[in-house]
mmCIF file of C-alpha atoms (C1' of nucleotides) in Angstrom:
data_model
loop_
_atom_site.group_PDB
_atom_site.id
_atom_site.type_symbol
_atom_site.label_atom_id
_atom_site.label_comp_id
_atom_site.label_asym_id
_atom_site.label_seq_id
_atom_site.Cartn_x
_atom_site.Cartn_y
_atom_site.Cartn_z
ATOM 1 C CA MET A 1 0.000 0.000 0.000
ATOM 2 C CA TYR A 2 1.180 3.507 -0.865
ATOM 3 C CA THR A 3 0.683 6.901 0.716
ATOM 4 C CA ILE A 4 -0.173 9.991 -1.273
ATOM 5 C CA SER A 5 3.471 11.069 -1.415
ATOM 6 C CA ASP A 6 4.457 7.621 -2.684
ATOM 7 C CA ILE A 7 1.946 8.025 -5.469
ATOM 8 C CA ALA A 8 3.212 11.530 -6.122
ATOM 9 C CA ARG A 9 6.746 10.217 -6.445
ATOM 10 C CA LEU A 10 5.750 7.228 -8.561
ATOM 11 C CA THR A 11 3.529 9.105 -10.986
ATOM 12 C CA GLY A 12 5.065 12.559 -11.057
ATOM 13 C CA ILE A 13 1.720 14.069 -10.040
ATOM 14 C CA SER A 14 1.998 16.322 -6.983
ATOM 15 C CA ALA A 15 0.052 15.501 -3.820
ATOM 16 C CA TYR A 16 -1.766 18.815 -4.276
ATOM 17 C CA THR A 17 -2.881 17.729 -7.693
ATOM 18 C CA LEU A 18 -3.879 14.242 -6.576
ATOM 19 C CA ARG A 19 -6.177 15.716 -3.919
ATOM 20 C CA TYR A 20 -7.456 18.211 -6.449
ATOM 21 C CA TYR A 21 -8.220 15.416 -8.903
ATOM 22 C CA GLU A 22 -10.018 13.544 -6.164
ATOM 23 C CA LYS A 23 -12.085 16.592 -5.311
ATOM 24 C CA ILE A 24 -13.218 17.200 -8.879
ATOM 25 C CA GLY A 25 -13.920 13.524 -9.443
ATOM 26 C CA VAL A 26 -11.041 12.763 -11.787
ATOM 27 C CA LEU A 27 -9.838 10.164 -9.311
ATOM 28 C CA PRO A 28 -12.075 7.987 -7.148
ATOM 29 C CA ASP A 29 -11.859 8.271 -3.372
ATOM 30 C CA PRO A 30 -9.175 5.882 -2.190
ATOM 31 C CA THR A 31 -9.635 3.697 0.875
ATOM 32 C CA ARG A 32 -8.416 5.203 4.125
ATOM 33 C CA GLN A 33 -6.284 3.771 6.858
ATOM 34 C CA GLU A 34 -8.540 1.815 9.254
ATOM 35 C CA GLY A 35 -11.543 3.042 7.292
ATOM 36 C CA ARG A 36 -11.697 6.209 9.374
ATOM 37 C CA LYS A 37 -13.191 9.147 7.570
ATOM 38 C CA ASN A 38 -10.142 11.382 7.604
ATOM 39 C CA GLY A 39 -7.548 8.672 7.849
ATOM 40 C CA ILE A 40 -4.514 8.573 5.620
ATOM 41 C CA ARG A 41 -5.195 7.665 1.993
ATOM 42 C CA ARG A 42 -3.999 4.172 1.156
ATOM 43 C CA TYR A 43 -3.414 3.280 -2.469
ATOM 44 C CA SER A 44 -3.099 -0.290 -3.736
ATOM 45 C CA ASP A 45 -1.132 -1.405 -6.781
ATOM 46 C CA GLN A 46 -4.408 -1.522 -8.625
ATOM 47 C CA ASP A 47 -5.075 2.073 -7.593
ATOM 48 C CA LEU A 48 -1.626 3.030 -8.853
ATOM 49 C CA ARG A 49 -2.302 1.364 -12.199
ATOM 50 C CA PHE A 50 -5.631 3.125 -12.463
ATOM 51 C CA ILE A 51 -4.076 6.497 -11.658
ATOM 52 C CA ARG A 52 -1.452 5.899 -14.338
ATOM 53 C CA PHE A 53 -4.169 5.049 -16.816
ATOM 54 C CA ILE A 54 -6.073 8.225 -15.966
ATOM 55 C CA HIS A 55 -2.853 10.194 -16.230
ATOM 56 C CA GLY A 56 -2.322 8.658 -19.647
ATOM 57 C CA LEU A 57 -5.786 9.724 -20.771
ATOM 58 C CA LYS A 58 -5.039 13.241 -19.571
ATOM 59 C CA GLN A 59 -1.635 13.427 -21.223
ATOM 60 C CA THR A 60 -3.152 12.336 -24.509
ATOM 61 C CA GLY A 61 -5.594 15.188 -24.481
ATOM 62 C CA MET A 62 -8.661 14.074 -22.560
ATOM 63 C CA LYS A 63 -10.016 16.985 -20.544
ATOM 64 C CA LEU A 64 -10.376 16.665 -16.788
ATOM 65 C CA GLU A 65 -14.117 17.139 -17.158
ATOM 66 C CA GLU A 66 -14.353 14.230 -19.578
ATOM 67 C CA ILE A 67 -12.168 12.048 -17.385
ATOM 68 C CA ALA A 68 -14.376 12.885 -14.418
ATOM 69 C CA ALA A 69 -17.440 11.785 -16.382
ATOM 70 C CA PHE A 70 -15.727 8.511 -17.179
ATOM 71 C CA VAL A 71 -14.590 7.917 -13.613
ATOM 72 C CA GLN A 72 -18.010 8.729 -12.197
ATOM 73 C CA GLU A 73 -19.555 6.047 -14.370
ATOM 74 C CA GLY A 74 -17.111 3.594 -12.876
ATOM 75 C CA CYS A 75 -17.875 4.630 -9.338
ATOM 76 C CA LEU A 76 -21.526 3.915 -9.896
ATOM 77 C CA LEU A 77 -20.522 0.587 -11.349
ATOM 78 C CA ALA A 78 -18.523 -0.382 -8.295
ATOM 79 C CA ASP A 79 -21.280 0.072 -5.752
ATOM 80 C CA ASP A 80 -24.489 -1.885 -5.284
ATOM 81 C CA TYR A 81 -26.033 0.312 -7.907
ATOM 82 C CA PRO A 82 -29.495 -0.709 -9.157
ATOM 83 C CA VAL A 83 -28.927 -3.638 -11.491
ATOM 84 C CA MET A 84 -31.145 -2.133 -14.146
ATOM 85 C CA HIS A 85 -28.644 0.660 -14.682
ATOM 86 C CA VAL A 86 -25.449 -1.368 -14.848
ATOM 87 C CA ASP A 87 -25.859 -2.020 -18.541
ATOM 88 C CA GLU A 88 -26.319 1.687 -19.113
ATOM 89 C CA THR A 89 -23.195 2.443 -17.175
ATOM 90 C CA LEU A 90 -21.129 -0.132 -19.032
ATOM 91 C CA LYS A 91 -22.430 1.187 -22.319
ATOM 92 C CA LYS A 92 -21.494 4.742 -21.393
ATOM 93 C CA ARG A 93 -18.012 3.789 -20.292
ATOM 94 C CA ILE A 94 -17.434 1.896 -23.513
ATOM 95 C CA GLU A 95 -18.725 4.848 -25.506
ATOM 96 C CA ILE A 96 -16.381 7.232 -23.750
ATOM 97 C CA LEU A 97 -13.436 4.932 -24.392
ATOM 98 C CA ASP A 98 -14.436 4.517 -28.031
ATOM 99 C CA GLU A 99 -14.538 8.254 -28.459
ATOM 100 C CA HIS A 100 -11.128 8.587 -26.911
ATOM 101 C CA LEU A 101 -9.800 5.785 -29.109
ATOM 102 C CA GLU A 102 -10.917 7.779 -32.136
ATOM 103 C CA HIS A 103 -9.205 10.809 -30.691
ATOM 104 C CA LEU A 104 -6.045 8.751 -30.164
ATOM 105 C CA GLU A 105 -6.116 7.592 -33.803
ATOM 106 C CA LYS A 106 -6.377 11.174 -34.985
ATOM 107 C CA GLN A 107 -3.567 12.228 -32.709
ATOM 108 C CA MET A 108 -1.352 9.435 -33.999
ATOM 109 C CA GLN A 109 -2.011 10.496 -37.558
ATOM 110 C CA GLN A 110 -1.230 14.104 -36.761
ATOM 111 C CA LEU A 111 1.872 13.144 -34.853
ATOM 112 C CA GLU A 112 2.994 11.119 -37.853
ATOM 113 C CA ALA A 113 2.310 14.032 -40.190
ATOM 114 C CA VAL A 114 4.115 16.538 -38.001
ATOM 115 C CA ARG A 115 7.001 14.139 -37.626
ATOM 116 C CA ASN A 116 7.358 13.780 -41.386
ATOM 117 C CA PHE A 117 7.141 17.508 -41.868
ATOM 118 C CA THR A 118 9.709 18.062 -39.147
ATOM 119 C CA LEU A 119 12.059 15.497 -40.689
ATOM 120 C CA GLU A 120 11.726 17.280 -44.030
ATOM 121 C CA LYS A 121 12.533 20.635 -42.471
ATOM 122 C CA ARG A 122 15.446 19.112 -40.660
ATOM 123 C CA ALA A 123 16.779 17.601 -43.869
ATOM 124 C CA PHE A 124 16.432 20.979 -45.539
ATOM 125 C CA TYR A 125 18.554 22.671 -42.884
ATOM 126 C CA VAL A 126 21.135 19.906 -42.939
ATOM 127 C CA ASN A 127 21.320 20.325 -46.690
ATOM 128 C CA LEU A 128 21.887 24.054 -46.320
ATOM 129 C CA GLN A 129 24.636 23.313 -43.849
ATOM 130 C CA ALA A 130 26.277 20.889 -46.260
ATOM 131 C CA GLN A 131 26.128 23.399 -49.108
ATOM 132 C CA ARG A 132 28.048 25.858 -47.008
ATOM 133 C CA GLY A 133 30.758 23.294 -46.784
ATOM 134 C CA PRO A 134 32.366 21.906 -43.694
ATOM 135 C CA ILE A 135 32.939 24.425 -40.942
ATOM 136 C CA LYS A 136 36.493 25.072 -40.033
ATOM 137 C CA MET B 1 -1.909 35.321 -52.028
ATOM 138 C CA TYR B 2 -4.137 35.083 -49.002
ATOM 139 C CA THR B 3 -5.480 37.634 -46.530
ATOM 140 C CA ILE B 4 -5.504 37.056 -42.808
ATOM 141 C CA SER B 5 -9.101 35.869 -42.882
ATOM 142 C CA ASP B 6 -8.271 33.412 -45.665
ATOM 143 C CA ILE B 7 -5.548 31.994 -43.471
ATOM 144 C CA ALA B 8 -7.938 31.901 -40.536
ATOM 145 C CA ARG B 9 -10.436 29.930 -42.589
ATOM 146 C CA LEU B 10 -7.818 27.610 -44.070
ATOM 147 C CA THR B 11 -6.032 26.814 -40.814
ATOM 148 C CA GLY B 12 -8.778 27.121 -38.220
ATOM 149 C CA ILE B 13 -6.701 29.698 -36.336
ATOM 150 C CA SER B 14 -8.609 32.930 -35.684
ATOM 151 C CA ALA B 15 -7.345 36.215 -37.069
ATOM 152 C CA TYR B 16 -6.982 37.417 -33.481
ATOM 153 C CA THR B 17 -4.734 34.509 -32.739
ATOM 154 C CA LEU B 18 -2.708 34.917 -35.920
ATOM 155 C CA ARG B 19 -1.923 38.531 -35.026
ATOM 156 C CA TYR B 20 -1.196 37.449 -31.470
ATOM 157 C CA TYR B 21 1.215 34.792 -32.710
ATOM 158 C CA GLU B 22 2.883 37.374 -34.882
ATOM 159 C CA LYS B 23 3.241 39.740 -31.959
ATOM 160 C CA ILE B 24 4.855 37.165 -29.682
ATOM 161 C CA GLY B 25 7.104 35.936 -32.475
ATOM 162 C CA VAL B 26 5.462 32.569 -33.063
ATOM 163 C CA LEU B 27 4.849 33.588 -36.643
ATOM 164 C CA PRO B 28 7.185 35.736 -38.733
ATOM 165 C CA ASP B 29 5.976 39.086 -40.047
ATOM 166 C CA PRO B 30 4.318 38.467 -43.391
ATOM 167 C CA THR B 31 4.882 40.733 -46.361
ATOM 168 C CA ARG B 32 2.426 43.574 -46.718
ATOM 169 C CA GLN B 33 0.462 44.809 -49.664
ATOM 170 C CA GLU B 34 2.636 47.182 -51.676
ATOM 171 C CA GLY B 35 5.278 46.939 -49.016
ATOM 172 C CA ARG B 36 3.645 49.721 -47.003
ATOM 173 C CA LYS B 37 4.241 49.473 -43.293
ATOM 174 C CA ASN B 38 0.669 49.026 -42.215
ATOM 175 C CA GLY B 39 -0.647 47.529 -45.409
ATOM 176 C CA ILE B 40 -2.743 44.390 -45.480
ATOM 177 C CA ARG B 41 -0.909 41.178 -44.621
ATOM 178 C CA ARG B 42 -0.341 39.012 -47.681
ATOM 179 C CA TYR B 43 0.374 35.332 -47.209
ATOM 180 C CA SER B 44 1.850 33.116 -49.904
ATOM 181 C CA ASP B 45 1.293 29.377 -50.256
ATOM 182 C CA GLN B 46 4.674 28.937 -48.678
ATOM 183 C CA ASP B 47 3.556 31.085 -45.732
ATOM 184 C CA LEU B 48 0.440 28.946 -45.420
ATOM 185 C CA ARG B 49 2.515 25.776 -45.362
ATOM 186 C CA PHE B 50 4.789 27.277 -42.743
ATOM 187 C CA ILE B 51 1.849 28.332 -40.569
ATOM 188 C CA ARG B 52 0.434 24.826 -40.815
ATOM 189 C CA PHE B 53 3.773 23.406 -39.792
ATOM 190 C CA ILE B 54 3.955 25.745 -36.796
ATOM 191 C CA HIS B 55 0.386 24.848 -35.904
ATOM 192 C CA GLY B 56 1.369 21.196 -36.030
ATOM 193 C CA LEU B 57 4.280 21.796 -33.684
ATOM 194 C CA LYS B 58 1.904 23.557 -31.310
ATOM 195 C CA GLN B 59 -0.736 20.873 -31.473
ATOM 196 C CA THR B 60 1.838 18.233 -30.702
ATOM 197 C CA GLY B 61 2.858 19.931 -27.502
ATOM 198 C CA MET B 62 5.512 22.492 -28.335
ATOM 199 C CA LYS B 63 5.009 25.592 -26.224
ATOM 200 C CA LEU B 64 4.525 28.960 -27.878
ATOM 201 C CA GLU B 65 7.701 30.170 -26.232
ATOM 202 C CA GLU B 66 9.704 27.305 -27.738
ATOM 203 C CA ILE B 67 8.126 27.822 -31.136
ATOM 204 C CA ALA B 68 8.999 31.505 -30.944
ATOM 205 C CA ALA B 69 12.623 30.607 -30.230
ATOM 206 C CA PHE B 70 12.639 28.367 -33.299
ATOM 207 C CA VAL B 71 11.000 30.956 -35.527
ATOM 208 C CA GLN B 72 13.321 33.708 -34.378
ATOM 209 C CA GLU B 73 16.302 31.618 -35.455
ATOM 210 C CA GLY B 74 14.711 31.364 -38.864
ATOM 211 C CA CYS B 75 14.095 35.063 -39.148
ATOM 212 C CA LEU B 76 17.722 35.780 -38.526
ATOM 213 C CA LEU B 77 18.505 33.234 -41.190
ATOM 214 C CA ALA B 78 16.324 34.936 -43.760
ATOM 215 C CA ASP B 79 17.983 38.344 -43.560
ATOM 216 C CA ASP B 80 21.443 39.372 -44.596
ATOM 217 C CA TYR B 81 22.614 38.213 -41.225
ATOM 218 C CA PRO B 82 26.365 38.129 -40.688
ATOM 219 C CA VAL B 83 27.549 35.034 -42.516
ATOM 220 C CA MET B 84 29.635 33.963 -39.563
ATOM 221 C CA HIS B 85 26.470 33.305 -37.591
ATOM 222 C CA VAL B 86 24.475 31.429 -40.172
ATOM 223 C CA ASP B 87 26.026 28.119 -39.215
ATOM 224 C CA GLU B 88 25.130 28.783 -35.601
ATOM 225 C CA THR B 89 21.582 29.543 -36.535
ATOM 226 C CA LEU B 90 21.215 26.432 -38.657
ATOM 227 C CA LYS B 91 22.688 24.359 -35.886
ATOM 228 C CA LYS B 92 20.237 25.778 -33.362
ATOM 229 C CA ARG B 93 17.254 25.215 -35.612
ATOM 230 C CA ILE B 94 18.286 21.624 -36.195
ATOM 231 C CA GLU B 95 18.791 21.149 -32.471
ATOM 232 C CA ILE B 96 15.335 22.467 -31.682
ATOM 233 C CA LEU B 97 13.805 20.192 -34.309
ATOM 234 C CA ASP B 98 15.773 17.213 -32.989
ATOM 235 C CA GLU B 99 14.497 17.889 -29.505
ATOM 236 C CA HIS B 100 10.960 18.068 -30.787
ATOM 237 C CA LEU B 101 11.441 14.878 -32.770
ATOM 238 C CA GLU B 102 12.433 13.154 -29.551
ATOM 239 C CA HIS B 103 9.361 14.604 -27.930
ATOM 240 C CA LEU B 104 7.254 13.306 -30.827
ATOM 241 C CA GLU B 105 8.725 9.817 -30.436
ATOM 242 C CA LYS B 106 7.879 9.822 -26.761
ATOM 243 C CA GLN B 107 4.387 11.026 -27.470
ATOM 244 C CA MET B 108 3.884 8.301 -30.040
ATOM 245 C CA GLN B 109 5.021 5.673 -27.574
ATOM 246 C CA GLN B 110 2.748 7.041 -24.907
ATOM 247 C CA LEU B 111 -0.141 7.252 -27.322
ATOM 248 C CA GLU B 112 0.461 3.622 -28.233
ATOM 249 C CA ALA B 113 0.608 2.614 -24.568
ATOM 250 C CA VAL B 114 -2.534 4.530 -23.677
ATOM 251 C CA ARG B 115 -4.262 3.062 -26.695
ATOM 252 C CA ASN B 116 -3.403 -0.482 -25.637
ATOM 253 C CA PHE B 117 -4.484 0.196 -22.098
ATOM 254 C CA THR B 118 -7.721 1.723 -23.326
ATOM 255 C CA LEU B 119 -8.390 -1.253 -25.589
ATOM 256 C CA GLU B 120 -7.834 -3.565 -22.626
ATOM 257 C CA LYS B 121 -10.224 -1.602 -20.471
ATOM 258 C CA ARG B 122 -12.744 -1.589 -23.277
ATOM 259 C CA ALA B 123 -12.467 -5.349 -23.689
ATOM 260 C CA PHE B 124 -12.951 -5.759 -19.964
ATOM 261 C CA TYR B 125 -16.203 -3.794 -20.031
ATOM 262 C CA VAL B 126 -17.434 -5.616 -23.128
ATOM 263 C CA ASN B 127 -16.696 -8.862 -21.360
ATOM 264 C CA LEU B 128 -18.693 -7.755 -18.335
ATOM 265 C CA GLN B 129 -21.540 -6.881 -20.653
ATOM 266 C CA ALA B 130 -21.387 -10.302 -22.279
ATOM 267 C CA GLN B 131 -21.417 -12.061 -18.917
ATOM 268 C CA ARG B 132 -24.632 -10.315 -18.039
ATOM 269 C CA GLY B 133 -26.130 -11.921 -21.084
ATOM 270 C CA PRO B 134 -27.832 -10.238 -23.975
ATOM 271 C CA ILE B 135 -30.059 -7.355 -23.009
ATOM 272 C CA LYS B 136 -33.694 -7.768 -23.834
ATOM 273 C "C1'" DC C 1 7.691 15.555 23.762
ATOM 274 C "C1'" DC C 2 8.250 16.976 19.450
ATOM 275 C "C1'" DT C 3 8.939 16.650 14.649
ATOM 276 C "C1'" DT C 4 7.088 14.857 10.481
ATOM 277 C "C1'" DG C 5 3.744 13.923 7.486
ATOM 278 C "C1'" DA C 6 -0.829 13.135 6.923
ATOM 279 C "C1'" DC C 7 -5.605 15.268 7.075
ATOM 280 C "C1'" DT C 8 -9.381 19.310 6.355
ATOM 281 C "C1'" DT C 9 -11.543 23.725 4.096
ATOM 282 C "C1'" DC C 10 -11.178 27.845 1.809
ATOM 283 C "C1'" DG C 11 -9.531 30.849 -1.024
ATOM 284 C "C1'" DA C 12 -6.020 33.386 -3.477
ATOM 285 C "C1'" DG C 13 -2.382 33.331 -7.048
ATOM 286 C "C1'" DT C 14 -0.107 31.598 -11.341
ATOM 287 C "C1'" DT C 15 0.589 30.163 -16.043
ATOM 288 C "C1'" DT C 16 -0.648 29.554 -20.683
ATOM 289 C "C1'" DA C 17 -3.043 30.682 -24.440
ATOM 290 C "C1'" DC C 18 -6.128 32.860 -26.126
ATOM 291 C "C1'" DT C 19 -10.323 36.122 -27.078
ATOM 292 C "C1'" DC C 20 -12.350 40.162 -27.515
ATOM 293 C "C1'" DT C 21 -13.434 45.245 -27.232
ATOM 294 C "C1'" DA C 22 -12.386 49.971 -27.714
ATOM 295 C "C1'" DA C 23 -11.184 53.588 -30.497
ATOM 296 C "C1'" DC C 24 -9.436 55.215 -34.323
ATOM 297 C "C1'" DA C 25 -7.351 55.023 -39.400
ATOM 298 C "C1'" DC C 26 -7.303 53.462 -44.169
ATOM 299 C "C1'" DT C 27 -8.829 51.384 -48.766
ATOM 300 C "C1'" DT C 28 -11.587 49.110 -51.813
ATOM 301 C "C1'" DA C 29 -16.007 47.578 -53.800
ATOM 302 C "C1'" DC C 30 -20.786 48.486 -54.606
ATOM 303 C "C1'" DG D 1 -20.456 57.681 -49.557
ATOM 304 C "C1'" DT D 2 -20.847 53.993 -46.894
ATOM 305 C "C1'" DA D 3 -20.091 49.370 -45.490
ATOM 306 C "C1'" DA D 4 -16.804 45.725 -45.155
ATOM 307 C "C1'" DG D 5 -12.569 44.314 -44.272
ATOM 308 C "C1'" DT D 6 -8.115 45.541 -43.070
ATOM 309 C "C1'" DG D 7 -4.735 47.909 -39.938
ATOM 310 C "C1'" DT D 8 -2.885 49.747 -34.985
ATOM 311 C "C1'" DT D 9 -2.217 49.790 -29.618
ATOM 312 C "C1'" DA D 10 -3.538 48.800 -25.239
ATOM 313 C "C1'" DG D 11 -5.756 46.471 -22.064
ATOM 314 C "C1'" DA D 12 -9.479 43.638 -19.945
ATOM 315 C "C1'" DG D 13 -11.627 39.109 -19.575
ATOM 316 C "C1'" DT D 14 -11.794 34.120 -19.772
ATOM 317 C "C1'" DA D 15 -10.822 29.220 -19.117
ATOM 318 C "C1'" DA D 16 -8.263 25.311 -17.727
ATOM 319 C "C1'" DA D 17 -5.341 23.276 -14.747
ATOM 320 C "C1'" DC D 18 -2.901 23.662 -11.408
ATOM 321 C "C1'" DT D 19 -0.249 25.451 -7.089
ATOM 322 C "C1'" DC D 20 0.213 27.005 -2.790
ATOM 323 C "C1'" DG D 21 -0.581 28.926 1.904
ATOM 324 C "C1'" DA D 22 -3.164 29.496 6.070
ATOM 325 C "C1'" DA D 23 -4.838 27.511 10.092
ATOM 326 C "C1'" DG D 24 -6.078 24.032 12.465
ATOM 327 C "C1'" DT D 25 -6.160 18.663 13.787
ATOM 328 C "C1'" DC D 26 -4.333 14.078 14.437
ATOM 329 C "C1'" DA D 27 -1.218 9.976 14.991
ATOM 330 C "C1'" DA D 28 3.101 7.481 14.832
ATOM 331 C "C1'" DG D 29 8.204 7.181 15.470
ATOM 332 C "C1'" DG D 30 12.672 8.402 17.628
#
DNA sequence: CCTTGACTTCGAGTTTACTCTAACACTTAC
DNA sequence: GTAAGTGTTAGAGTAAACTCGAAGTCAAGG
């Protein structure tokens, strides 16, 4: 089990930000030491993996608001939520992920395009350099 | 030749933003109609391509400040800048591009990782759905 | 016992990147 | 000639995502 500063160290997200994310629903409430209300946050390996996943979504352009929507669906899912709505919740989560997958595809394409363009530019400059002959 | 609103339409960057970019050095000063000082900005196809390239750098995570540094190197290059410094300028531009290329590689890897993770998550939810049996 | 690190709420400050308005000038097309 | 589109400077406003400090509490370790 990890503390909040462990998680901060392991993920590169500050403790301030982790609490902030929790407050705005971007991260689910972690379990607390001894289940007390204001006990120390205890994160499992699974929690760590989840936080890294969320961080990945964020770093690939998903807005905090969108992430929060996704996470909230999952929180409903985890509890003894009325069975009738579980299918809805699963459907929504899948939809959100599908949308992000599309976004990821677009980003990959753009990244590829920018990379090619950048390589071209680079080659152009290198060529200019070569034309000027070796530098003494 | 294009006007600023043509460029806005063609790139999706507002005229406000284009002028702003120009002011902070993210875009080079374009030529003006009849070479007058405050004449209408005239953009060539080459300018358009360059703006798209810059926009690509921005959209793949280069900060405006970094882009400005890159562009400023280029502006020096374009003028009758002391020949002794041209090699320096070329070297710097190539360095900046190389750094961004590294950044692009990292982003691609992360995108790939997040994509895989997202696909896994998606599969997990689909599996849950399947286990609950077909929905009436 | 006392330091350290965790917890809370609340709210202010920062950074980045726009986004727009005001107020005024100029040119071109209808 | 007047409207549309362009130009200028300066500055205010906005939004997202932090980032931090204050002020107070609590619990464990040396």
